[in-house]
XYZ file of C-alpha atoms in Angstrom:
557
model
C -5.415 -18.604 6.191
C -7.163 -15.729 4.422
C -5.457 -13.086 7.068
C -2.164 -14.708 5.961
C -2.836 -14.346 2.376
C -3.620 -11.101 2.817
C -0.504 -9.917 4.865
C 1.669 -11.608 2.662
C 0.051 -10.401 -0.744
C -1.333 -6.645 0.701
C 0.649 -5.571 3.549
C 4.068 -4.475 3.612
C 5.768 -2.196 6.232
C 4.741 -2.912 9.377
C 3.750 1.126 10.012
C 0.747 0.318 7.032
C -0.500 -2.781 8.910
C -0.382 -0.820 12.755
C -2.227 1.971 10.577
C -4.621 -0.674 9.299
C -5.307 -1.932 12.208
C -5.863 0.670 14.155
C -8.496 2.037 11.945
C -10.443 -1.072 12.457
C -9.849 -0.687 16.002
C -11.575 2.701 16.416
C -14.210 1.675 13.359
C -13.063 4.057 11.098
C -14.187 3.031 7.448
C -11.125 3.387 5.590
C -10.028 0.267 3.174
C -6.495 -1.258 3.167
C -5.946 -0.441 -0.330
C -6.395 3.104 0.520
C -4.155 3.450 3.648
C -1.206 1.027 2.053
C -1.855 4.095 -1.000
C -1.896 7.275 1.242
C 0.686 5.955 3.613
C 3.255 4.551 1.036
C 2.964 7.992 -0.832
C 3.903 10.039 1.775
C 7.220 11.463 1.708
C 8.528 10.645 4.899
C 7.069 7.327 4.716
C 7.729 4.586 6.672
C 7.737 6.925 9.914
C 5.275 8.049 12.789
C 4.893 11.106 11.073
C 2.916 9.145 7.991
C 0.481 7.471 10.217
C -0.027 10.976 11.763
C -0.949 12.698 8.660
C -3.074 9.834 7.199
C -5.151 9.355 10.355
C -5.189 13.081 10.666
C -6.473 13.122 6.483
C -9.562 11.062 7.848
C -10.052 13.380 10.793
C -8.234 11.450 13.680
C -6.938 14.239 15.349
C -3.190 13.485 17.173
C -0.228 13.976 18.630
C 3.354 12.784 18.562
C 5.336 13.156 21.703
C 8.100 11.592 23.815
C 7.193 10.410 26.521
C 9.101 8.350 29.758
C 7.910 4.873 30.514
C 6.440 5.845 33.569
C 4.473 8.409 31.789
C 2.775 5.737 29.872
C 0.346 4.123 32.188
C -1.320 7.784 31.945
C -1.720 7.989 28.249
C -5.344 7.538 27.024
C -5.698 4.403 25.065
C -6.046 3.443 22.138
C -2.545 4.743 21.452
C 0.380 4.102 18.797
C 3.763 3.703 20.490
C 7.076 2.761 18.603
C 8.908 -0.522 19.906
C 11.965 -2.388 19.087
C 11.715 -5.365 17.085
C 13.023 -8.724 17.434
C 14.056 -9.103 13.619
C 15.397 -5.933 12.742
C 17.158 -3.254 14.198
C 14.715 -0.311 12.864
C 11.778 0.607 15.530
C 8.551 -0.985 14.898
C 4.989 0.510 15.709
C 2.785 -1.084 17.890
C -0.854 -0.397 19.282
C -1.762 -0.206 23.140
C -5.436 -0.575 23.978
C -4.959 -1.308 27.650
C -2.382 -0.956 29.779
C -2.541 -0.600 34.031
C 0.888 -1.495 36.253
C 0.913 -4.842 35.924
C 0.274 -5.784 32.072
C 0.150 -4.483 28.713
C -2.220 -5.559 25.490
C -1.133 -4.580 22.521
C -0.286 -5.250 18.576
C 2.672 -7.653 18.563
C 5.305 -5.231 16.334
C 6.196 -8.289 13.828
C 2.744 -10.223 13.440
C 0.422 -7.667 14.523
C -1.794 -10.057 16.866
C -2.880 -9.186 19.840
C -0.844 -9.993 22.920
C -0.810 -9.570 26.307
C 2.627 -9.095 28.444
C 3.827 -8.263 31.884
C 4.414 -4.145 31.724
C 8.134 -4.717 32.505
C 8.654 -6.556 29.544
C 6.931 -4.107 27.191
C 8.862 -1.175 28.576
C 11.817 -3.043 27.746
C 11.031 -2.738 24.197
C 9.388 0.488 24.411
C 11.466 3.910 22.267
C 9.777 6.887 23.865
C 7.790 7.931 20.988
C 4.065 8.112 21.299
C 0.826 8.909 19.142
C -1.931 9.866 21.309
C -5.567 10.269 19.703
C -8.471 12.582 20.167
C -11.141 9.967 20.185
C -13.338 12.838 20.475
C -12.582 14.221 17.318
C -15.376 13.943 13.938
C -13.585 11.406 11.782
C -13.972 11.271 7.915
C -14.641 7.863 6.489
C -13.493 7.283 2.716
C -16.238 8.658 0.688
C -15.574 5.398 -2.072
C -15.088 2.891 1.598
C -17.556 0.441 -0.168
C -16.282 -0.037 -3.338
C -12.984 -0.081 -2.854
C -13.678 -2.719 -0.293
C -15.834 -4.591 -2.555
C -12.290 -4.454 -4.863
C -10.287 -5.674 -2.331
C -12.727 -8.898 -1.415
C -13.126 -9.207 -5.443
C -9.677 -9.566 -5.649
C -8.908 -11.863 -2.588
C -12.005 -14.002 -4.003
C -10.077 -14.091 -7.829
C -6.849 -15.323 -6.442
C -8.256 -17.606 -3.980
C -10.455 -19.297 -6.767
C -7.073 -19.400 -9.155
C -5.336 -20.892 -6.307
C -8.439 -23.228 -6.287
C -9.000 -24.185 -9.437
C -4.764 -24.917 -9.785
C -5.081 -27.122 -6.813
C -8.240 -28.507 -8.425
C -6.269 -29.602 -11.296
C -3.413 -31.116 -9.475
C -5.924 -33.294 -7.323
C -7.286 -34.572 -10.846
C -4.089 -35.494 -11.761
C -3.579 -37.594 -8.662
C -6.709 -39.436 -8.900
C -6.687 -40.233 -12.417
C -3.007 -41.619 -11.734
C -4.225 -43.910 -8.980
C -7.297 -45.136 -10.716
C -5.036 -46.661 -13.507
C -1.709 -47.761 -11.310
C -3.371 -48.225 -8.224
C -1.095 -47.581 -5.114
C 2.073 -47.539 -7.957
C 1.063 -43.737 -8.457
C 1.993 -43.156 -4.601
C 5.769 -42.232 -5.049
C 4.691 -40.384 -8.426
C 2.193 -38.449 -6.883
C 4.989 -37.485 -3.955
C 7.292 -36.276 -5.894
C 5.021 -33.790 -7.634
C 4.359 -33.251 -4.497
C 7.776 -32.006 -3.608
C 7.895 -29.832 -6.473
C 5.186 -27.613 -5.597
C 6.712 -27.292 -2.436
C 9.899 -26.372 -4.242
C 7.799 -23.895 -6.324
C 6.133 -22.170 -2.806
C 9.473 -22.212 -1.183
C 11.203 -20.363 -4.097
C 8.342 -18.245 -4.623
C 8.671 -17.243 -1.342
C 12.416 -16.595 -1.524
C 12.564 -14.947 -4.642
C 9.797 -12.483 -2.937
C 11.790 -12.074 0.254
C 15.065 -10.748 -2.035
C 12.287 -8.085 -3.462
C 10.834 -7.272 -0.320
C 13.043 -7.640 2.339
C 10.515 -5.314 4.815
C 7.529 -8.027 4.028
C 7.074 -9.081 8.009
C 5.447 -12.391 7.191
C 8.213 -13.664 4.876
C 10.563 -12.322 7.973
C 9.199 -13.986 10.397
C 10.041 -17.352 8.123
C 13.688 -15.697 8.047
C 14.209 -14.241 11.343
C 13.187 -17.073 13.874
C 17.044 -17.519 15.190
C 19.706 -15.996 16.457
C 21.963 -17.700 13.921
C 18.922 -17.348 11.154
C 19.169 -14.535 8.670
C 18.251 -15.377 5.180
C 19.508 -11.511 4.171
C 23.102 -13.199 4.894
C 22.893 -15.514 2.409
C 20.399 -13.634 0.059
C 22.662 -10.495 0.034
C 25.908 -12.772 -0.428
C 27.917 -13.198 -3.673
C 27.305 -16.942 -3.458
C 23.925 -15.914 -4.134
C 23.918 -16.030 -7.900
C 25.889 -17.747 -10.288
C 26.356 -15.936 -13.567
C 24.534 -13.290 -13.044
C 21.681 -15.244 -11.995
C 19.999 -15.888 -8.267
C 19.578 -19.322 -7.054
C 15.668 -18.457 -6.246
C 15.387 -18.339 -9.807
C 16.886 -21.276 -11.088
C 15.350 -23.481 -8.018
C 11.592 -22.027 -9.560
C 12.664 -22.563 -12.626
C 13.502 -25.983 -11.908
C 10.429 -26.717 -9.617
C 8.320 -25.418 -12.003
C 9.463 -27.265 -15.335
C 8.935 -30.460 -13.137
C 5.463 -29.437 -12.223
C 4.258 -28.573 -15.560
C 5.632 -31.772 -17.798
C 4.186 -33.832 -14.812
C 1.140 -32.771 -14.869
C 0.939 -32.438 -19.064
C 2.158 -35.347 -20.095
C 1.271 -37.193 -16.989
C 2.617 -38.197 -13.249
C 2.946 -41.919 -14.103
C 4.561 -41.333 -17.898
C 7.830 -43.286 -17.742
C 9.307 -41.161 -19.926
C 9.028 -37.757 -18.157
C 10.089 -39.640 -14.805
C 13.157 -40.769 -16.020
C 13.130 -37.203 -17.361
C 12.662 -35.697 -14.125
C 14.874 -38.293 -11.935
C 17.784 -37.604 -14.010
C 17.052 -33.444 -13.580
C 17.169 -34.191 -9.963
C 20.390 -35.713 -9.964
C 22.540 -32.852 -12.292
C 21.007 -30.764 -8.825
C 22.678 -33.006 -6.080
C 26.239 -31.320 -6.177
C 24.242 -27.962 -4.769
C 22.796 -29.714 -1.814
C 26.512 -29.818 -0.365
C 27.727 -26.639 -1.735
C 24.570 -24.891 -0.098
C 24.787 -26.562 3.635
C 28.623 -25.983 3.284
C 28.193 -22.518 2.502
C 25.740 -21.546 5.289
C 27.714 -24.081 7.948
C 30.787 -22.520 7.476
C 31.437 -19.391 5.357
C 28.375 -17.211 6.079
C 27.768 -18.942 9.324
C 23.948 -17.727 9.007
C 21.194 -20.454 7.937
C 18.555 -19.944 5.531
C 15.468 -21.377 6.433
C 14.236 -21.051 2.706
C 17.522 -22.240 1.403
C 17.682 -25.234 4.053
C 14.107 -25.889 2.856
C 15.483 -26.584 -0.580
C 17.946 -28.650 0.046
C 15.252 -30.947 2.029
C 13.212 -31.177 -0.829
C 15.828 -31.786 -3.442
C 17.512 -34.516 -1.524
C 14.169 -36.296 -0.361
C 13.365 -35.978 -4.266
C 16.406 -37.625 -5.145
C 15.724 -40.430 -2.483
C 11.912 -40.888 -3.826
C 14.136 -41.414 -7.587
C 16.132 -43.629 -6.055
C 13.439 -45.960 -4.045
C 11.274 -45.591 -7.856
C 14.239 -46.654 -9.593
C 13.151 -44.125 -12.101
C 17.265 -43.543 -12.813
C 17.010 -47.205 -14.701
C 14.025 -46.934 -16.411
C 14.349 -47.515 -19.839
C 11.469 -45.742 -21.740
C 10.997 -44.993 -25.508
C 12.400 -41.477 -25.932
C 10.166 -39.784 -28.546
C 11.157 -36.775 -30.713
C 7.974 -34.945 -29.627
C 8.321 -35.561 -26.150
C 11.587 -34.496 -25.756
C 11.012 -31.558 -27.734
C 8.189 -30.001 -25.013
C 10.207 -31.165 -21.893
C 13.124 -28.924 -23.937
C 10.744 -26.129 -24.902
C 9.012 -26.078 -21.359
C 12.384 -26.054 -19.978
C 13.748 -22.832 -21.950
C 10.072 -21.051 -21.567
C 9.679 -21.524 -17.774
C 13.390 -20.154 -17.416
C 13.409 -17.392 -19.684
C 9.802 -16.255 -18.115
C 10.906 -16.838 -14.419
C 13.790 -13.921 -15.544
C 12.171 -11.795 -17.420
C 9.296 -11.291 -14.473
C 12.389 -11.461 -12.002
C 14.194 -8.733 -13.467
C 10.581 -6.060 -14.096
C 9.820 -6.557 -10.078
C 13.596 -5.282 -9.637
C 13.130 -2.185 -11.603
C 9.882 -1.815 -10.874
C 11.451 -2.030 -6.505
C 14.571 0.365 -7.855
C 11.872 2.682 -9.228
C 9.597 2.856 -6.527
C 12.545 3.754 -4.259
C 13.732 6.792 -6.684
C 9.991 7.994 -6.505
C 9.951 7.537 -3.191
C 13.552 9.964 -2.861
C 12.459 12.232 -5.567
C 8.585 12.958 -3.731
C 11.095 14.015 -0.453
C 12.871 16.086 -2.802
C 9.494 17.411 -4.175
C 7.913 18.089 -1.120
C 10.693 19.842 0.640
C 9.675 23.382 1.582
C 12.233 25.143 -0.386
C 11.903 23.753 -3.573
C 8.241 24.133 -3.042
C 8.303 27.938 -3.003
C 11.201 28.311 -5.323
C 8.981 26.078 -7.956
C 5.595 28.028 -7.519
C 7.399 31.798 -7.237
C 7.529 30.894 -10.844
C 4.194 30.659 -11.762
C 1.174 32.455 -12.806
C 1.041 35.507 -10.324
C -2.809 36.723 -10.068
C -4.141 39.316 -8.078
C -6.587 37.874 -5.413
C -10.471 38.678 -5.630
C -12.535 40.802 -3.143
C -12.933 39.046 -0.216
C -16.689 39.869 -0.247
C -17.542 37.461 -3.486
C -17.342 34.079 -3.945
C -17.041 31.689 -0.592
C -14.473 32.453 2.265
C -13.895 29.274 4.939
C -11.346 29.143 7.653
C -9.502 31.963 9.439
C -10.061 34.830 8.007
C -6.510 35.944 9.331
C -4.532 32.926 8.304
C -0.833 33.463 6.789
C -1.575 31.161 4.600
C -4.355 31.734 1.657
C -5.527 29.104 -0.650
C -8.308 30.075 -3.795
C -10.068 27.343 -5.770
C -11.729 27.983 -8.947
C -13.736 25.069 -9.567
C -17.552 23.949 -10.962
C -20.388 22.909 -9.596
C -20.923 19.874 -11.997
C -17.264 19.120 -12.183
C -15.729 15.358 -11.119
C -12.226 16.568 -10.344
C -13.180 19.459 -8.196
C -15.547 17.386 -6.521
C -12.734 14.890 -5.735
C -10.884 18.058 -4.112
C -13.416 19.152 -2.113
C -12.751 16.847 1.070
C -9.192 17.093 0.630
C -9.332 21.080 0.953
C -11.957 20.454 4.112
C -9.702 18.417 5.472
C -6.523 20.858 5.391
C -9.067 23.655 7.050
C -9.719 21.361 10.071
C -6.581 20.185 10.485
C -4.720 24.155 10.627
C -6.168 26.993 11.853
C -3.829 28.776 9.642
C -5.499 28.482 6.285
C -8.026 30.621 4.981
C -9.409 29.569 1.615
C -11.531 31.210 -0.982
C -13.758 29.434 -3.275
C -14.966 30.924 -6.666
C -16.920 29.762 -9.304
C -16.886 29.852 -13.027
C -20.859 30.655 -13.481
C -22.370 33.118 -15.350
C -26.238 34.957 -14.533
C -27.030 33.107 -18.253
C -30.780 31.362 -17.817
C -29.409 28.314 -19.855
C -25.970 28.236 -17.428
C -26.765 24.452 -15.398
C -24.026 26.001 -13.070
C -25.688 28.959 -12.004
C -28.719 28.000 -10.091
C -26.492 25.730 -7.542
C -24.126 28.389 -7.456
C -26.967 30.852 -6.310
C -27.528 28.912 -3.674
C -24.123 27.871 -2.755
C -23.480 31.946 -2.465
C -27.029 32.346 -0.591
C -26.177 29.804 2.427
C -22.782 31.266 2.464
C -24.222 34.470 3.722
C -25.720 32.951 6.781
C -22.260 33.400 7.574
C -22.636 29.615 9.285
C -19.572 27.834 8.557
C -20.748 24.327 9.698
C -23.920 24.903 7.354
C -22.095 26.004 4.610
C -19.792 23.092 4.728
C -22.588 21.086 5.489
C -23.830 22.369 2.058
C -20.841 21.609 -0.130
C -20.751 18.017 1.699
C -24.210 17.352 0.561
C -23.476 18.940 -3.168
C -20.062 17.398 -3.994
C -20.307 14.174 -1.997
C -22.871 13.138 -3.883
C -22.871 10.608 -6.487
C -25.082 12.261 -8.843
C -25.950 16.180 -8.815
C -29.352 16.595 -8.235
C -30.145 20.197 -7.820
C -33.668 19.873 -7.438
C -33.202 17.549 -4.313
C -30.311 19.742 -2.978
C -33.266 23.229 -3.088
C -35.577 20.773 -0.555
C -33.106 19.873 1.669
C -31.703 23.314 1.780
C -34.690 25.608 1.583
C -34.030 29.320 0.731
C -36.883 32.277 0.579
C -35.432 35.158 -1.742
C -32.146 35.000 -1.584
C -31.409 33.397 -5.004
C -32.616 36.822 -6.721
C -29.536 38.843 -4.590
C -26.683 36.855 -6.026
C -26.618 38.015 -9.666
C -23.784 40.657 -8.628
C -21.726 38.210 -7.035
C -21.747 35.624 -10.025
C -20.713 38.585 -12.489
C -18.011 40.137 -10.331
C -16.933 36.174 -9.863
C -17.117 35.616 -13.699
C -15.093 38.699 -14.577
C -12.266 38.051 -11.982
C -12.308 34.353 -13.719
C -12.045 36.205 -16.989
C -9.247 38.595 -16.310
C -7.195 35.802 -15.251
C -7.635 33.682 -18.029
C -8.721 30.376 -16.352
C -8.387 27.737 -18.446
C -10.255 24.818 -16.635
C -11.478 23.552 -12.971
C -10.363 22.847 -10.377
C -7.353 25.640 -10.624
C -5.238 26.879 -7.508
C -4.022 29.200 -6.608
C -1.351 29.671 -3.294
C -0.591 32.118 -1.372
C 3.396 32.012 0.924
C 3.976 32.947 4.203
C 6.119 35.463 3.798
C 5.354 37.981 1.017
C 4.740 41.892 0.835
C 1.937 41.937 -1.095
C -0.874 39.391 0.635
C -3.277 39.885 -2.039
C -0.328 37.731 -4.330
C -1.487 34.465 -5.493
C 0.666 31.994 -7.196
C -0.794 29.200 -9.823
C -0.575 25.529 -8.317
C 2.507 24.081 -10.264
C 1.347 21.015 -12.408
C 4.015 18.883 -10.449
C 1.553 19.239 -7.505
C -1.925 18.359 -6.114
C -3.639 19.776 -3.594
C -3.097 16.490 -1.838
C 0.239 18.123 -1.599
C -0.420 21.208 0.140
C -0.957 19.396 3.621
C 3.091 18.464 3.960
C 3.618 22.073 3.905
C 1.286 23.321 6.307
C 2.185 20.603 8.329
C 6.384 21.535 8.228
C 5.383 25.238 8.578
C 2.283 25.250 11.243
């Protein structure tokens, strides 16, 4: 149940939930908040390209290739592979973590479980693309892993216990009903019953129009050949005036719920109430299964479900006799059924109509972060910004290949959050292209009551060991950690003399800072492949991150 909840409420595409699980299946610590985040915001998301580059982010080295099927017996596993799916024409991913000449185990593309299949039967769904993984490689778990799981359970625990304590309620109800009626509050208590069905099932169709690429809704709406909710959901007899059916059958589910359990499952009035509700919705029942049956020529297993649970609701009416009760209609009474009525429909649209612009909107990010990170408009956008002349290479900290086309400078500070937070990001892009060099240099001064220039001493003093792997080892320990200690750093980095040597460095560091005017930290500065003058920098345009950067190197590797 909770891995239900979870891929119905968390997961979405079913690239982020192959990329989910395939982190847990090689142990890396990475949360699902933080993959659905750095896969969804890549611009060429959903593809195999964005599980490349997130896995690759966390240090999973790989490679995409196409491959024949019988190539694929040879493939190292664990490996990604897209497949066709059974409820939509666009490829699926799916993971293979064994696979000889007679069978295949892997992720089943739609509900991600692990299955096991003759190999004949897999190639027949098999694309030709591949993902295959150095498992060798030193993988990066998320430096906040724990408490952004400890979020996620938080969260999961919050909506179970409001789920809980709503059920809670509704169990009250029922038992207080029978202690006073007895076995008369059975047909009472089944008819509420129906409506929070009604409720779910609307819930869940009203979710399914939002998110038409949510696999567990589609595996509700998919089970058939001649079962496609999209048919009906995308269809003009889908709304009347303006408005969807989803909405008006919550609307309608949920006004019954609530007056039921305020004023009471066994209150005469609100049953007659309700029973006569019921009826004005009979004339859709036909209109619904007539529309499916013969003009769309699709079923709706959502819709179908509906129609069940109206027309069993108006049988339960009928077998009550609720229709001919004649209860004492009270001012007051009818005054809340009329104002829960209006406040559960107006609500049900208004929260209708923000998750479709809030959908529309995500898709025009989604269009206008391709436009952004196309190449092009990349350099066209930072050719217009801040040109600076680069520093001598013999100050500050140089990482990477020294004869990389590609040259990246970051100003930052020692004691400061956001460069910090950049730090693994910019480690990352170094390990992941060999055509990067980067420069780091810091805004210190040789002032005895400067916090920033002891740790920058040392930073400079390790970095002429000219040992990379200690030097990042270094900046790991420095900017990874949650508080700066620099007293603790000293012992676990030891230096002789070396401290004294560095005053030239931070001044020639300070005045190159100076002459360019920075303004704050982290600042960077970017250097294009193809330019006459390779000591030209160019300021980091506000629209981007460095988070950014890796697209381009990627495109231009």
């Amino acid at each position: 149940m909770r891995s239900y909840l979870e891929n119905l409420l968390l997961g979405t595409t079913n690239g982020t939930k192959v990329l989910y699980l395939f982190t847990q299946e090689i142990k890396l610590k990475v949360s699902r908040s933080t993959l659905i985040a750095e896969n969804e915001s890549h611009p060429y998301y959903p593809s195999i390209l964005s599980i490349s580059d997130v896995l690759k982010k966390h240090g999973v080295e790989n490679l995409s290739m196409e491959l024949r099927p019988e190539k694929l017996i040879n493939v190292p596993v664990p490996f990604i592979t897209s497949v066709k799916g059974k409820s939509s024409i666009m490829p699926h991913f799916s993971i293979v973590k064994s696979i000889d000449k007679a069978f295949v185990t892997a992720s089943h593309p739609e509900n991600n479980k692990w299955e096991t299949l003759p190999l004949e039967q897999f190639m027949s769904r098999y694309t030709g693309t591949v993902l295959i993984f150095d498992t060798e490689s030193p993988r990066h778990a998320e430096i906040d892993y724990e408490k952004n799981s400890k979020i996620e359970k938080k969260k999961l625990i919050v909506f179970t216990m409001g789920w809980g304590s709503v059920t809670f309620l509704i169990l009250i109800n029922y038992i207080f009903a029978f202690l006073r009626v007895s076995f008369a509050a059975t047909l009472p208590i089944i008819f509420t019953s129906l409506a929070i069905l009604g409720c779910v099932v609307c819930t869940l169709l009203a979710w399914y129009e939002l998110d038409q690429d949510n696999l567990t809704i589609k595996q509700i709406c998919s089970s058939g050949k001649k079962i496609n909710c999209n048919a009906l959901i995308n269809s003009k007899a889908s709304k009347i005036w303006g408005i969807s059916w989803s909405t008006i059958g919550f609307s309608y589910f949920m006004m019954q719920l609530l007056i039921l359990l305020l004023y009471g499952i066994i209150n005469e009035q609100i049953l007659f109430i309700v029973a006569w509700f019921n009826i004005l919705t009979i004339p859709y029942i036909p209109f619904s299964l007539y529309y499916q049956w013969k003009v769309a020529k699709q079923w709706c297993v959502l819709c179908v479900s509906v129609q069940i649970l109206l027309g069993v609701q108006f049988f339960v009416t009928l077998f009550a006799g609720w229709l001919f009760l004649k209860p004492y209609m009270d001012i007051q009474t009818m005054f809340g059924v009329s104002m829960v009525t209006i406040t559960v429909f107006i609500l049900a649209n208004m929260v209708k109509t923000i998750l479709v612009k809030a959908k529309e909107n995500k898709l025009k990010v989604a269009q206008l972060r391709r436009l952004k990170h196309d190449s092009d408009i990349f350099e066209a956008v930072l050719k217009k910004q801040k040109v600076v002349t680069a520093p001598d290479k013999n100050i500050g900290i140089s990482l990477g290949n020294p004869i990389a086309k590609y040259g990246i400078i970051k100003v930052c500070n020692p004691y400061c959050a956001p460069c910090a937070k950049a730090h693994p990001v910019l480690e990352s892009l170094l390990h992941q292209h060999t055509n990067i060099k980067l420069q780091i240099i810091f805004t210190a001064t040789n002032d005895d009551s400067d916090l920033r220039s002891l740790p920058v001493k040392h930073f400079l003093a390790i970095a002429q060991s000219k040992d990379e792997l200690l030097i990042e080892n270094a900046l790991d320990d420095w900017y990874l950690a949650t508080e700066k200690n620099y007293e603790a750093f000293a012992i676990k980095f030891p230096l002789d003399s070396e401290l004294g040597k560095q005053t030239e460095n931070i001044e020639r560091m300070n005045d190159w800072c100076n002459s360019i005017d920075v303004q704050s930290t982290p600042t960077f500065y970017i250097s294009l492949q193809a330019q006459e003058n390779e000591n030209q920098f160019y300021q980091l345009p506000d629209l981007y991150t460095i988070n950014d950067l890796t697209y381009f190197f990627t495109e231009i590797d």
